[in-house]
Coordinates of C-alpha atoms and ligand atoms in Angstrom, one line a residue:
M157 CA 220.8 7.5 -137.0
T158 CA 218.2 10.1 -136.0
N159 CA 214.8 8.9 -135.4
P160 CA 212.0 11.3 -136.5
P161 CA 209.4 12.4 -134.2
S162 CA 207.1 9.5 -133.4
S163 CA 204.9 8.5 -136.3
A164 CA 202.6 6.7 -134.0
S165 CA 200.1 9.4 -134.7
G166 CA 197.2 6.9 -135.1
S167 CA 194.2 8.5 -133.5
H168 CA 193.0 4.9 -133.7
S169 CA 195.6 3.3 -131.5
E170 CA 193.9 1.4 -128.7
T171 CA 194.7 -0.3 -125.5
A172 CA 193.4 -3.7 -124.5
A173 CA 192.8 -5.0 -121.1
T174 CA 194.7 -8.1 -120.2
A175 CA 193.6 -10.9 -117.9
D176 CA 195.3 -9.3 -114.9
G177 CA 193.4 -6.1 -115.6
S178 CA 196.5 -4.1 -116.8
Q179 CA 196.3 -2.1 -120.0
N180 CA 198.6 -3.1 -122.9
Q181 CA 199.2 -0.9 -125.9
V182 CA 198.4 -3.1 -128.9
P183 CA 200.6 -2.5 -132.0
W184 CA 198.4 -0.9 -134.6
W185 CA 199.1 -3.4 -137.3
R186 CA 197.6 -6.3 -135.3
R187 CA 194.1 -5.2 -136.1
A188 CA 194.4 -2.6 -138.8
I189 CA 192.3 -2.1 -141.9
T190 CA 194.9 -1.3 -144.5
Y191 CA 193.8 0.2 -147.8
Q192 CA 196.0 -0.7 -150.8
V193 CA 196.6 2.3 -153.1
Y194 CA 197.7 1.4 -156.6
I195 CA 199.0 4.9 -157.1
R196 CA 199.0 4.9 -160.9
S197 CA 195.3 4.4 -160.9
F198 CA 194.1 6.2 -157.8
A199 CA 193.8 9.9 -158.5
D200 CA 195.5 12.2 -161.0
S201 CA 196.2 15.7 -159.8
N202 CA 197.9 17.1 -162.9
G203 CA 195.8 15.8 -165.8
D204 CA 198.5 13.6 -167.4
G205 CA 196.2 10.5 -167.1
T206 CA 198.3 8.9 -164.4
G207 CA 197.6 8.9 -160.7
D208 CA 200.1 10.6 -158.5
V209 CA 201.1 11.4 -155.0
N210 CA 199.2 14.7 -154.9
G211 CA 196.1 13.0 -156.2
L212 CA 196.5 10.6 -153.2
R213 CA 196.9 13.5 -150.8
S214 CA 193.7 15.0 -152.1
K215 CA 191.8 11.8 -151.2
L216 CA 193.1 11.4 -147.7
P217 CA 189.9 12.8 -146.2
Y218 CA 188.0 10.2 -148.2
L219 CA 190.2 7.5 -146.7
R220 CA 189.8 8.9 -143.2
D221 CA 186.0 8.9 -143.6
L222 CA 186.1 5.4 -144.9
G223 CA 187.8 4.6 -141.6
V224 CA 191.0 2.9 -142.6
D225 CA 193.9 2.7 -140.2
A226 CA 196.7 2.5 -142.8
I227 CA 197.4 2.7 -146.5
W228 CA 199.9 0.5 -148.4
I229 CA 201.1 2.3 -151.5
N230 CA 202.3 0.2 -154.4
P231 CA 205.8 1.2 -155.6
W232 CA 206.1 4.8 -156.2
Y233 CA 209.8 5.0 -157.0
A234 CA 211.5 6.3 -160.1
S235 CA 210.8 3.6 -162.6
P236 CA 210.3 3.1 -166.3
L237 CA 207.1 1.3 -165.3
A238 CA 207.9 -1.9 -167.3
D239 CA 206.0 -3.8 -164.5
G240 CA 203.9 -1.0 -163.1
G241 CA 206.7 0.3 -160.9
Y242 CA 207.9 -3.1 -159.6
D243 CA 211.0 -2.3 -161.7
V244 CA 212.7 0.3 -159.5
A245 CA 215.4 2.6 -161.0
D246 CA 216.0 4.6 -157.8
Y247 CA 214.7 3.5 -154.4
R248 CA 215.3 6.9 -152.9
N249 CA 213.2 8.9 -155.4
I250 CA 209.7 9.1 -156.7
A251 CA 208.7 8.4 -160.2
E252 CA 208.4 11.6 -162.3
Q253 CA 204.9 10.7 -163.3
Y254 CA 203.9 10.4 -159.6
G255 CA 205.5 13.6 -158.3
T256 CA 208.5 14.4 -156.1
L257 CA 210.1 13.3 -152.9
A258 CA 208.8 16.4 -151.3
D259 CA 205.3 15.4 -152.3
A260 CA 205.8 12.0 -150.8
E261 CA 207.1 13.5 -147.5
A262 CA 204.1 15.7 -147.4
L263 CA 201.8 12.8 -148.0
I264 CA 203.3 10.8 -145.2
S265 CA 203.0 13.7 -142.8
E266 CA 199.4 14.5 -143.9
A267 CA 198.3 10.9 -143.6
H268 CA 199.7 10.9 -140.1
D269 CA 197.7 14.0 -139.4
H270 CA 194.6 12.1 -140.4
G271 CA 195.5 9.2 -138.1
I272 CA 196.5 7.0 -141.1
K273 CA 199.7 5.0 -141.1
V274 CA 201.7 4.6 -144.3
I275 CA 203.1 1.3 -145.5
V276 CA 205.7 1.6 -148.3
D277 CA 206.2 -1.2 -150.9
V278 CA 209.8 -2.3 -151.2
V279 CA 211.2 -4.5 -153.9
P280 CA 214.3 -6.4 -152.9
N281 CA 214.4 -9.2 -155.4
H282 CA 215.1 -7.2 -158.5
T283 CA 215.8 -3.7 -159.7
S284 CA 214.9 -2.0 -163.0
E285 CA 217.3 -2.6 -165.9
Q286 CA 217.6 1.2 -165.6
H287 CA 219.0 1.1 -162.0
A288 CA 222.5 2.6 -161.9
W289 CA 223.9 -0.7 -160.7
F290 CA 222.5 -2.6 -163.7
V291 CA 223.5 0.0 -166.1
E292 CA 227.0 -0.3 -164.8
A293 CA 227.0 -4.1 -164.8
K294 CA 225.7 -4.2 -168.4
S295 CA 228.3 -1.8 -169.7
S296 CA 231.2 -3.5 -167.9
P297 CA 233.0 -6.5 -169.3
P298 CA 232.5 -10.1 -168.1
G299 CA 234.3 -10.6 -164.8
H300 CA 233.9 -7.0 -163.7
P301 CA 232.9 -6.8 -160.0
S302 CA 229.8 -4.7 -160.8
R303 CA 228.3 -7.8 -162.4
N304 CA 228.4 -9.6 -159.1
R305 CA 225.5 -7.5 -157.7
Y306 CA 223.3 -9.4 -160.1
H307 CA 223.2 -13.0 -161.4
I308 CA 225.2 -12.6 -164.6
R309 CA 226.8 -15.8 -165.8
P310 CA 228.0 -17.5 -168.9
G311 CA 225.5 -19.8 -170.5
Q312 CA 225.7 -23.5 -171.4
G313 CA 227.2 -24.9 -174.6
A314 CA 230.5 -24.2 -176.3
D315 CA 229.5 -20.7 -177.2
S316 CA 227.4 -20.1 -174.1
E317 CA 224.4 -20.1 -176.4
Q318 CA 222.1 -21.9 -174.0
P319 CA 220.9 -20.1 -170.8
P320 CA 222.6 -21.2 -167.6
T321 CA 219.5 -23.0 -166.3
N322 CA 216.1 -24.0 -167.6
W323 CA 214.3 -21.7 -165.1
T324 CA 211.2 -19.9 -166.3
S325 CA 210.0 -16.4 -165.7
V326 CA 206.8 -15.9 -163.7
F327 CA 205.6 -13.8 -166.6
G328 CA 206.3 -16.5 -169.2
G329 CA 209.3 -17.5 -171.2
P330 CA 212.9 -18.1 -170.0
A331 CA 214.2 -16.5 -166.8
W332 CA 217.5 -15.6 -168.5
T333 CA 218.2 -12.9 -171.1
R334 CA 221.5 -12.7 -173.0
L335 CA 223.7 -9.7 -173.0
P336 CA 225.4 -8.6 -176.2
D337 CA 228.8 -9.9 -174.8
G338 CA 227.3 -13.4 -174.5
E339 CA 226.7 -13.7 -170.8
W340 CA 223.2 -14.1 -169.4
Y341 CA 221.3 -12.4 -166.6
L342 CA 218.6 -13.8 -164.4
H343 CA 215.2 -12.2 -164.2
L344 CA 212.4 -14.2 -162.4
F345 CA 210.0 -11.6 -163.8
A346 CA 210.3 -9.4 -166.9
P347 CA 213.7 -9.0 -168.6
E348 CA 213.5 -5.3 -167.5
Q349 CA 213.7 -6.7 -163.9
P350 CA 217.1 -8.2 -163.3
D351 CA 217.4 -10.2 -160.0
M352 CA 219.9 -9.0 -157.5
N353 CA 222.5 -11.2 -155.9
W354 CA 221.8 -11.3 -152.2
E355 CA 225.0 -13.1 -151.5
H356 CA 226.7 -9.7 -152.2
P357 CA 227.4 -7.6 -149.1
E358 CA 226.7 -4.4 -151.0
V359 CA 223.3 -5.5 -151.9
R360 CA 222.5 -6.3 -148.3
Q361 CA 223.8 -3.0 -147.0
E362 CA 222.1 -1.0 -149.7
F363 CA 218.8 -2.4 -148.8
L364 CA 219.2 -1.6 -145.1
D365 CA 220.1 1.9 -146.2
V366 CA 216.9 2.1 -148.3
L367 CA 214.8 1.0 -145.4
T368 CA 216.5 3.5 -143.2
F369 CA 215.8 6.2 -145.8
W370 CA 212.0 5.6 -145.6
L371 CA 211.9 5.0 -141.9
D372 CA 213.5 8.3 -141.4
R373 CA 210.8 9.8 -143.5
G374 CA 208.1 8.4 -141.2
A375 CA 207.1 5.2 -143.0
D376 CA 205.2 3.1 -140.6
G377 CA 205.9 -0.2 -142.4
F378 CA 207.0 -2.1 -145.4
R379 CA 205.2 -4.5 -147.8
V380 CA 208.0 -6.7 -149.0
D381 CA 207.6 -7.8 -152.6
V382 CA 208.4 -11.4 -153.5
A383 CA 209.8 -11.9 -150.0
H384 CA 210.3 -15.6 -150.7
G385 CA 212.5 -15.1 -153.8
I386 CA 215.6 -13.2 -152.9
V387 CA 218.0 -16.1 -152.2
K388 CA 219.0 -18.4 -155.0
D389 CA 220.7 -21.7 -155.1
M390 CA 224.2 -20.5 -156.2
T391 CA 225.0 -23.8 -157.8
F392 CA 222.3 -23.0 -160.4
P393 CA 220.8 -26.4 -160.9
D394 CA 218.2 -27.1 -163.6
M395 CA 214.8 -27.8 -162.4
A396 CA 213.0 -31.1 -162.9
E397 CA 209.7 -29.3 -163.6
T398 CA 209.4 -25.7 -164.5
T399 CA 206.3 -23.8 -164.0
E400 CA 205.7 -20.1 -164.4
V401 CA 204.3 -19.6 -160.9
L402 CA 205.1 -17.6 -157.9
V403 CA 204.7 -20.5 -155.4
S404 CA 207.1 -23.2 -154.2
N405 CA 204.2 -25.5 -153.5
T406 CA 205.2 -28.9 -154.8
Y407 CA 209.0 -28.6 -155.1
D408 CA 211.4 -29.6 -152.4
N409 CA 214.6 -27.5 -152.1
H410 CA 213.4 -25.1 -154.8
P411 CA 216.4 -23.3 -156.4
H412 CA 214.9 -19.8 -156.1
W413 CA 211.8 -19.8 -153.9
D414 CA 211.7 -20.1 -150.1
R415 CA 215.3 -20.9 -149.5
D416 CA 216.5 -21.1 -145.9
G417 CA 219.1 -18.4 -146.4
I418 CA 216.3 -15.8 -146.6
H419 CA 215.8 -15.8 -142.9
E420 CA 219.2 -14.4 -141.8
I421 CA 218.5 -11.5 -144.1
I422 CA 215.0 -10.8 -142.8
R423 CA 216.5 -10.7 -139.3
T424 CA 218.8 -7.8 -140.2
W425 CA 215.8 -5.8 -141.5
R426 CA 213.8 -6.6 -138.3
S427 CA 216.7 -5.5 -136.1
L428 CA 216.7 -2.2 -137.9
L429 CA 213.0 -1.7 -137.5
N430 CA 213.3 -2.4 -133.9
T431 CA 215.5 0.6 -133.4
Y432 CA 212.6 2.9 -134.3
D433 CA 209.6 3.9 -132.3
G434 CA 206.0 3.6 -133.3
D435 CA 205.6 -0.1 -134.0
R436 CA 207.1 0.0 -137.5
M437 CA 206.2 -3.2 -139.2
M438 CA 206.9 -5.5 -142.2
V439 CA 204.4 -7.6 -144.1
A440 CA 205.7 -10.3 -146.4
E441 CA 204.4 -11.2 -149.8
A442 CA 205.6 -14.8 -149.5
W443 CA 203.9 -17.5 -151.6
V444 CA 205.2 -20.5 -149.7
R445 CA 203.7 -23.8 -148.4
P446 CA 201.5 -23.2 -145.4
E447 CA 203.8 -25.2 -143.1
R448 CA 206.8 -23.0 -144.1
L449 CA 205.0 -19.7 -143.5
P450 CA 205.4 -19.6 -139.7
L451 CA 209.2 -19.5 -140.3
Y452 CA 208.8 -16.0 -141.7
L453 CA 206.8 -14.9 -138.7
R454 CA 209.2 -15.8 -136.0
P455 CA 209.6 -13.0 -133.4
D456 CA 212.7 -11.7 -135.0
E457 CA 211.4 -11.8 -138.6
Y458 CA 208.2 -10.4 -140.3
H459 CA 205.4 -9.0 -138.2
Q460 CA 202.8 -10.3 -140.7
S461 CA 202.5 -12.2 -143.9
F462 CA 199.7 -12.0 -146.4
N463 CA 197.4 -15.0 -146.3
F464 CA 196.1 -15.5 -149.8
D465 CA 193.9 -18.5 -149.0
L466 CA 190.6 -16.6 -148.9
L467 CA 191.6 -14.8 -152.1
E468 CA 192.0 -18.1 -153.8
A469 CA 189.0 -19.8 -152.2
E470 CA 186.0 -21.0 -153.9
W471 CA 182.7 -19.7 -152.7
S472 CA 181.8 -22.3 -150.0
A473 CA 180.9 -22.2 -146.4
G474 CA 183.1 -25.2 -145.6
V475 CA 186.1 -23.8 -147.4
F476 CA 185.8 -20.4 -145.8
S477 CA 185.4 -21.8 -142.3
T478 CA 188.4 -24.1 -142.6
I479 CA 190.6 -21.3 -143.9
I480 CA 189.6 -18.9 -141.1
D481 CA 190.0 -21.6 -138.5
K482 CA 193.5 -22.5 -139.7
A483 CA 194.7 -18.9 -140.2
V484 CA 193.6 -17.8 -136.7
A485 CA 195.4 -20.8 -135.1
A486 CA 198.5 -20.4 -137.2
A487 CA 198.9 -16.7 -136.4
A488 CA 198.3 -17.4 -132.7
D489 CA 201.0 -20.0 -132.7
V490 CA 203.6 -17.5 -133.7
G491 CA 202.2 -14.6 -131.7
S492 CA 201.0 -12.7 -134.8
T493 CA 197.5 -11.9 -135.9
P494 CA 196.0 -13.2 -139.2
T495 CA 195.7 -11.2 -142.3
W496 CA 192.7 -11.2 -144.7
V497 CA 192.9 -10.4 -148.4
L498 CA 190.2 -10.8 -151.0
S499 CA 192.0 -9.1 -153.8
N500 CA 194.9 -7.0 -154.9
H501 CA 196.6 -5.5 -158.0
D502 CA 197.6 -9.0 -159.2
V503 CA 194.3 -10.8 -159.3
M504 CA 190.9 -10.6 -160.9
R505 CA 188.5 -8.5 -158.8
E506 CA 186.3 -10.5 -156.6
A507 CA 183.0 -8.9 -157.8
T508 CA 183.7 -10.6 -161.1
R509 CA 185.5 -13.7 -159.8
Y510 CA 182.6 -14.7 -157.6
G511 CA 180.2 -14.5 -160.6
L512 CA 182.1 -17.0 -162.7
P513 CA 180.9 -20.6 -163.0
A514 CA 182.3 -22.7 -160.2
G515 CA 185.7 -24.2 -161.2
T516 CA 186.7 -21.5 -163.7
D517 CA 190.4 -21.0 -163.5
W518 CA 190.7 -17.2 -163.2
R519 CA 194.3 -17.3 -161.8
R520 CA 196.3 -17.2 -165.0
W521 CA 194.8 -13.9 -166.2
P522 CA 192.8 -15.4 -169.1
A523 CA 193.0 -13.8 -172.5
T524 CA 189.4 -14.3 -173.4
G525 CA 186.6 -12.2 -172.1
P526 CA 184.1 -13.4 -169.5
A527 CA 182.4 -16.7 -169.9
E528 CA 179.0 -15.9 -171.5
D529 CA 177.5 -17.1 -168.2
L530 CA 179.3 -14.7 -166.0
N531 CA 176.7 -13.7 -163.5
V532 CA 177.4 -10.0 -162.6
G533 CA 174.7 -9.7 -160.0
L534 CA 175.8 -12.8 -158.2
G535 CA 179.4 -11.8 -158.2
Q536 CA 178.5 -8.4 -156.7
R537 CA 176.3 -9.9 -154.0
R538 CA 179.0 -12.4 -152.9
A539 CA 181.7 -9.7 -152.9
R540 CA 179.5 -7.6 -150.5
A541 CA 179.0 -10.6 -148.3
A542 CA 182.7 -11.5 -148.4
A543 CA 183.5 -7.9 -147.3
L544 CA 181.5 -8.4 -144.1
V545 CA 183.3 -11.7 -143.5
V546 CA 186.8 -10.1 -143.7
L547 CA 185.9 -6.8 -142.0
G548 CA 184.5 -8.7 -139.0
L549 CA 187.4 -11.0 -138.4
P550 CA 190.2 -10.4 -135.9
G551 CA 193.5 -9.4 -137.2
S552 CA 194.4 -7.2 -140.1
T553 CA 192.2 -6.8 -143.3
Y554 CA 193.6 -5.5 -146.5
V555 CA 191.2 -3.7 -148.8
Y556 CA 192.3 -3.1 -152.4
Q557 CA 191.3 0.3 -153.9
G558 CA 187.9 0.0 -155.6
E559 CA 186.8 -3.0 -153.5
E560 CA 184.8 -0.5 -151.4
L561 CA 183.0 0.6 -154.6
G562 CA 182.3 -3.0 -155.7
L563 CA 184.3 -2.4 -158.9
P564 CA 184.2 -5.4 -161.3
E565 CA 187.2 -6.5 -163.4
A566 CA 187.5 -4.5 -166.6
W567 CA 187.5 -7.6 -168.8
D568 CA 187.2 -6.0 -172.2
L569 CA 190.1 -3.6 -172.3
P570 CA 191.1 -3.3 -175.9
E571 CA 194.3 -5.1 -176.7
E572 CA 196.2 -2.0 -177.8
V573 CA 196.0 -0.4 -174.3
L574 CA 197.3 -3.5 -172.4
D575 CA 200.4 -2.6 -170.4
D576 CA 201.0 -5.6 -168.2
P577 CA 204.2 -7.5 -169.4
V578 CA 202.2 -10.7 -169.0
W579 CA 200.4 -9.9 -172.2
E580 CA 203.5 -9.9 -174.4
R581 CA 205.4 -12.5 -172.4
S582 CA 202.6 -15.0 -172.7
N583 CA 202.4 -14.5 -176.5
H584 CA 199.0 -12.9 -176.0
T585 CA 197.5 -16.0 -174.4
Q586 CA 197.1 -14.3 -171.0
K587 CA 195.6 -10.8 -170.9
G588 CA 197.3 -9.9 -167.7
R589 CA 196.4 -7.8 -164.7
D590 CA 195.3 -4.5 -166.2
G591 CA 191.7 -5.4 -165.7
C592 CA 192.0 -4.8 -161.9
R593 CA 194.1 -1.7 -162.3
V594 CA 191.7 0.6 -164.2
P595 CA 191.6 4.2 -162.7
I596 CA 189.1 4.8 -159.9
P597 CA 185.8 6.5 -160.8
W598 CA 185.4 9.2 -158.3
A599 CA 182.6 11.3 -159.9
K600 CA 179.4 10.6 -161.8
D601 CA 180.5 12.7 -164.7
G602 CA 183.5 14.1 -166.5
P603 CA 186.0 12.7 -169.0
S604 CA 187.6 10.2 -166.6
L605 CA 184.8 10.2 -163.9
G606 CA 186.8 12.4 -161.6
F607 CA 190.0 10.5 -161.8
G608 CA 191.7 13.5 -163.4
D609 CA 191.4 16.0 -166.3
G610 CA 193.3 14.0 -168.9
D611 CA 192.6 10.7 -170.7
P612 CA 193.2 8.0 -168.1
W613 CA 196.1 5.6 -168.8
L614 CA 193.6 2.8 -169.0
P615 CA 190.1 3.5 -170.2
Q616 CA 187.3 3.1 -167.7
P617 CA 184.5 0.8 -169.0
A618 CA 181.2 2.3 -170.0
G619 CA 178.7 2.3 -167.1
W620 CA 181.3 3.0 -164.4
S621 CA 179.6 6.2 -163.5
G622 CA 177.2 4.3 -161.2
F623 CA 180.2 2.8 -159.4
S624 CA 181.7 6.2 -158.6
A625 CA 182.3 7.3 -155.1
E626 CA 180.0 10.3 -155.8
A627 CA 177.2 8.1 -157.0
Q628 CA 177.4 5.8 -153.9
A629 CA 178.1 8.3 -151.1
G630 CA 175.0 8.7 -148.9
Q631 CA 173.1 5.9 -150.6
P632 CA 172.3 3.5 -147.8
D633 CA 172.3 0.4 -150.1
S634 CA 175.6 1.2 -151.8
T635 CA 178.7 -0.8 -151.4
L636 CA 180.6 2.3 -150.3
E637 CA 178.2 2.9 -147.4
L638 CA 178.3 -0.8 -146.5
Y639 CA 182.1 -0.6 -146.1
R640 CA 181.9 2.7 -144.2
R641 CA 179.3 1.3 -141.8
A642 CA 181.1 -2.0 -141.3
I643 CA 184.4 -0.4 -140.6
A644 CA 182.9 2.0 -138.2
L645 CA 181.1 -0.8 -136.4
R646 CA 184.3 -2.9 -136.3
R647 CA 186.0 0.0 -134.6
T648 CA 183.4 0.3 -131.9
L649 CA 182.5 -3.4 -131.5
G650 CA 184.8 -5.9 -133.0
A651 CA 188.3 -4.6 -133.2
A652 CA 189.1 -4.4 -129.5
D653 CA 189.6 -8.1 -129.1
E654 CA 191.4 -10.8 -130.9
D655 CA 189.0 -13.6 -130.0
L656 CA 187.2 -15.7 -132.5
E657 CA 184.8 -18.6 -132.2
L658 CA 183.4 -20.5 -135.1
L659 CA 179.8 -21.3 -134.3
D660 CA 177.8 -24.4 -135.2
P661 CA 174.7 -23.1 -136.8
T662 CA 172.7 -26.1 -135.7
Q663 CA 173.1 -24.7 -132.2
H664 CA 171.5 -21.5 -133.4
G665 CA 168.2 -22.7 -134.9
L666 CA 169.3 -24.0 -138.3
N667 CA 168.9 -27.6 -139.5
E668 CA 171.8 -29.8 -140.7
A669 CA 171.3 -29.1 -144.4
E670 CA 171.1 -25.3 -143.8
S671 CA 174.1 -25.4 -141.5
A672 CA 176.3 -27.0 -144.1
E673 CA 175.9 -23.9 -146.2
V674 CA 176.3 -21.3 -143.4
L675 CA 179.4 -19.7 -142.0
M676 CA 179.0 -18.3 -138.5
Y677 CA 181.5 -16.7 -136.2
R678 CA 181.4 -14.7 -133.0
R679 CA 184.0 -12.3 -131.7
G680 CA 184.8 -11.8 -128.0
S681 CA 182.9 -8.6 -128.1
G682 CA 179.7 -10.3 -129.1
L683 CA 179.9 -9.2 -132.8
T684 CA 178.4 -12.2 -134.7
C685 CA 178.7 -12.7 -138.4
M686 CA 176.5 -15.1 -140.4
V687 CA 176.9 -15.8 -144.1
N688 CA 174.5 -17.8 -146.3
F689 CA 176.4 -19.6 -149.0
G690 CA 173.4 -21.8 -149.8
S691 CA 170.5 -21.3 -152.3
A692 CA 167.6 -20.8 -149.9
P693 CA 167.0 -18.1 -147.2
V694 CA 167.9 -19.0 -143.6
T695 CA 166.6 -17.7 -140.3
V696 CA 168.8 -15.2 -138.5
P697 CA 169.0 -15.9 -134.7
A698 CA 168.7 -12.2 -133.9
S699 CA 166.1 -9.6 -133.4
T700 CA 165.8 -6.6 -135.7
E701 CA 167.1 -4.5 -132.8
T702 CA 170.3 -6.5 -132.4
E703 CA 171.0 -6.6 -136.1
L704 CA 173.9 -4.3 -137.1
V705 CA 174.3 -4.4 -140.8
R706 CA 173.7 -6.8 -143.7
S707 CA 175.1 -7.0 -147.2
G708 CA 171.7 -7.3 -148.8
G709 CA 168.0 -7.8 -148.0
I710 CA 165.9 -6.4 -145.2
A711 CA 166.8 -6.4 -141.5
G712 CA 164.7 -8.7 -139.4
T713 CA 163.9 -11.1 -142.3
P714 CA 165.5 -14.4 -143.3
L715 CA 169.0 -14.1 -144.7
D716 CA 169.1 -14.4 -148.5
P717 CA 171.5 -16.6 -150.4
D718 CA 175.0 -15.1 -150.9
T719 CA 174.4 -12.6 -148.2
A720 CA 176.0 -11.8 -144.8
V721 CA 174.7 -10.2 -141.6
W722 CA 176.3 -8.9 -138.4
F723 CA 174.4 -8.8 -135.2
T724 CA 175.3 -8.7 -131.5
A725 CA 174.8 -11.8 -129.4
Ligands
GLC220 C1 204.7 -9.1 -156.9 C2 203.8 -7.9 -157.2 C3 203.6 -8.0 -158.7 C4 204.9 -7.8 -159.4 C5 205.8 -8.9 -159.0 C6 207.2 -8.6 -159.5 O1 204.1 -10.3 -157.0 O2 202.7 -8.0 -156.4 O3 202.7 -7.0 -159.1 O4 204.6 -8.0 -160.8 O5 205.9 -9.0 -157.6 O6 207.8 -7.6 -158.7

């Protein structure tokens, strides 16, 4: 294997002083701001209404100026896009709509020139039904070896007319689909996404080869999709309770989530990464019980795993503090650093989520529009405050495209444009995830607000001109400028250490009642973050001179409800 020239091009790489005064190079991912690019909706260079690699290349200066350390690109491989690209037909090529392999190579190299690392999304649990392996399996008779790369089995009943198990798909409906010859294949997601059989040596080898392919092209890391799902109980038992969810939470010895056999596979990936220079990394999308997560983060497994607790948290000082405390401790226990995620391409955007009445279940992608009492201003204020929370914390923060513009969920997409398989699979009871995937508004004017020259694949809601990057750039009170300022400050002040202390606000001039509604933490560098989750303003224990940035209101005055401030102390 030939290693490419070092991709450790990060102009942002830092050294940290250790207790004995020596300098240690800190792996970049331990404290990176990683910007998630949903490529289909980021920037369209050729006017076909779909984002593409060259569109992303054109926005690299924007990302550099935003100050991010890395980008994570959602799957960009050849795909019929039955699940937005998480149905991969060829892991070594780029989707036609997105460009060419040469474009992708140019993107990686240009990102490196800007000091930005590139994390590629890999999908090991399933392929597309159009992947050559599945095409072969489907057209071969029962018993043919090509079928063993997937979970293709006879069903139950005399004529095999019942599926092999009662498992359900995460997207709704049964997890098995019948082939014309009577056998059934497993798909934990859409029928267009057959699950691979990871007991098969060719599957294991193929995936190592795919990782090698992208490592050789300079990929700095991998986001591993459904990392907790690849190994199945090969006795295929029925489940006592079936739920269409991605988590193993309440089920012991779950037949397809979080099985022990996963770990020996992860170790082979890690060994491969370790043969490359430049701190190549892997981050797991693993929806597992909190006590099981450290297993994925052992020194010879993943470098990081997404922590979705804040993303799922209600707006509460106590809940936020507890999550932060636990996450920092858990990461330290395994020698990793915590990750912070407020949203991604699978969930309702936080600027909307935080404006819903407390207790609203937004997780199942509801089919109905916003509750009449959706409070838009409130959601936006809280989202800005939450940004200062996660940008100030030690560890790695993931920012989903559009978060930095304060984009809300596009609730009211017309039914005829909905593309997420969840919409059909749920019999139109769940609208799906398209509302957080609407193309980015870059400019104040133009047919798709600067996204591209054609009609965007999902329409942008009326009124999004004001959210555009152009409208916000240079406006001191805009969300974009808030992100830019906070990320720049983080770099100079906060990022160089991994220390965090949760502060007791009663020790900083607040009374008991106020303190219960306030989150306060301090970093080793002195950067202090204070957030008011309550309903009345609270005093900030800082002078106007030591205040660095706030998410709303006026420096030097009491901190408004649903607002955060950073100061040095
Ligand atoms: C992950 C992705 C999601 C996708 C699913 C199936 O959860 O984040 O978008 O639909 O896996 O690949």
